[in-house]
XYZ file of C-alpha atoms in Angstrom:
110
model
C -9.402 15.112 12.706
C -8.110 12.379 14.845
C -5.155 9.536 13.423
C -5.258 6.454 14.783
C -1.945 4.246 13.943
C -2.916 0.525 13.198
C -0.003 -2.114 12.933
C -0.420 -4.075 9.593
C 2.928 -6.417 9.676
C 6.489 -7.603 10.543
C 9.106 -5.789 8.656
C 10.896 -9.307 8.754
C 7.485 -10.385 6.490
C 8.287 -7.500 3.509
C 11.797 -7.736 2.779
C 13.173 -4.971 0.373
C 11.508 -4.909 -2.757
C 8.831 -6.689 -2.165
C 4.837 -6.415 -0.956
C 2.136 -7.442 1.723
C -1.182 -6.797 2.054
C -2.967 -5.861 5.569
C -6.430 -5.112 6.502
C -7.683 -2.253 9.055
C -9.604 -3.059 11.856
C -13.190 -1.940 9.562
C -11.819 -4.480 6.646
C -10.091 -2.370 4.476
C -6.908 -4.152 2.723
C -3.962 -2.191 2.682
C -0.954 -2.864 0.158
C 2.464 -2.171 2.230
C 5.368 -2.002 0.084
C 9.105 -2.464 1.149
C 11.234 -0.178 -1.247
C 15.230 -0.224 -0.490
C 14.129 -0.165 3.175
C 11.774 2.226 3.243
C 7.925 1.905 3.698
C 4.721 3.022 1.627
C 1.400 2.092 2.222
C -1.641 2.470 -0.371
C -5.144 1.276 -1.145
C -4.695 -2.561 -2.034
C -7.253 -2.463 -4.844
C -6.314 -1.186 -8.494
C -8.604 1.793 -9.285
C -9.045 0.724 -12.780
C -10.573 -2.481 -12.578
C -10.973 -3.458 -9.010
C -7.644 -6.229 -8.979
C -5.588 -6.503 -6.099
C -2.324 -5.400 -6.805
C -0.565 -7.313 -3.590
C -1.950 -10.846 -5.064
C -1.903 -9.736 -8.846
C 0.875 -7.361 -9.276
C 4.649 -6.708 -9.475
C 6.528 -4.271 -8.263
C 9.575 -2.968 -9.540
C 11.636 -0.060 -7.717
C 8.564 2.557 -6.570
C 6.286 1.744 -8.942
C 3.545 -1.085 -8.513
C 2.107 -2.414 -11.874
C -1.343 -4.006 -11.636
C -1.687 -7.355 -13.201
C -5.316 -7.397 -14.566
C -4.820 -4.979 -17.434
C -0.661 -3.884 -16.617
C -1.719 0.206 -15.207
C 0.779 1.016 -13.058
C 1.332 3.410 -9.855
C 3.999 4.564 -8.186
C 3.413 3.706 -4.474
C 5.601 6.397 -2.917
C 2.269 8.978 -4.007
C -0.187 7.157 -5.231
C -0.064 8.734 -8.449
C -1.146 6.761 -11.589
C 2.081 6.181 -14.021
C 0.830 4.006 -16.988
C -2.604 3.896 -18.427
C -5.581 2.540 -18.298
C -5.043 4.084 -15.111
C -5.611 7.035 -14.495
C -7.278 7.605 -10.685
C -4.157 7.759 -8.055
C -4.242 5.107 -5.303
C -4.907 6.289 -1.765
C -1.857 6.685 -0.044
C -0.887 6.206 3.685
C 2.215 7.428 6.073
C 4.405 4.357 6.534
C 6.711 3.599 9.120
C 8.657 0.852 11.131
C 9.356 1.081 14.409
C 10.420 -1.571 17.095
C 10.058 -4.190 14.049
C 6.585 -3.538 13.069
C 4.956 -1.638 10.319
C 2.568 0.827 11.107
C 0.509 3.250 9.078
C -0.947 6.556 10.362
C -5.249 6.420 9.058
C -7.498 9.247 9.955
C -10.115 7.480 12.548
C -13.397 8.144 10.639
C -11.846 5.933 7.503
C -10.068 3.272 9.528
């Protein structure tokens, strides 16, 4: 299994607690989330009912709360925290290096 690393943004674009949304080269958008410094990366769409939480949600601490019908994740593992959700988000290494945020995607879903 081969990981390609794809850079999705500036770090100076996602300031701490707040969100961006980046697509992969194949068109998938990717929700990057700045929390106290650190990144996380998921899926951008909710799995409940197909909003995206970048341009719907809010995020407060690690846990991003989808706007359409107020399900909520926490983005550090995807996991759904507050129904109607109940299907975790996808979940992607994070990092920043050199100013840049990059996340690690195996190459056959990139």
């Amino acid at each position: 299994m081969t990981t390609q690393s794809h850079r999705l943004a500036s770090a100076a674009d996602i300031p701490p607690g707040e969100m961006f949304a980046g697509n992969l080269p194949g068109g998938r958008r990717i929700a990057i989330y700045n929390v106290k410094g650190k990144y996380y990366a998921t899926d951008d769409l909710c799995t409940h009912g197909q909003a995206s939480l970048v341009d719907e949600g809010s995020l407060e601490g690690c846990t991003i709360e989808c706007g359409l019908h107020l399900g909520a994740f926490d983005v550090r593992t995807g996991a759904a925290v507050a129904a109607p959700c109940v299907k975790a988000l996808r979940t992607y290494p994070a990092r920043e290096d050199g100013g840049e945020v990059w996340i690690d995607v195996v190459a056959d879903d990139a």
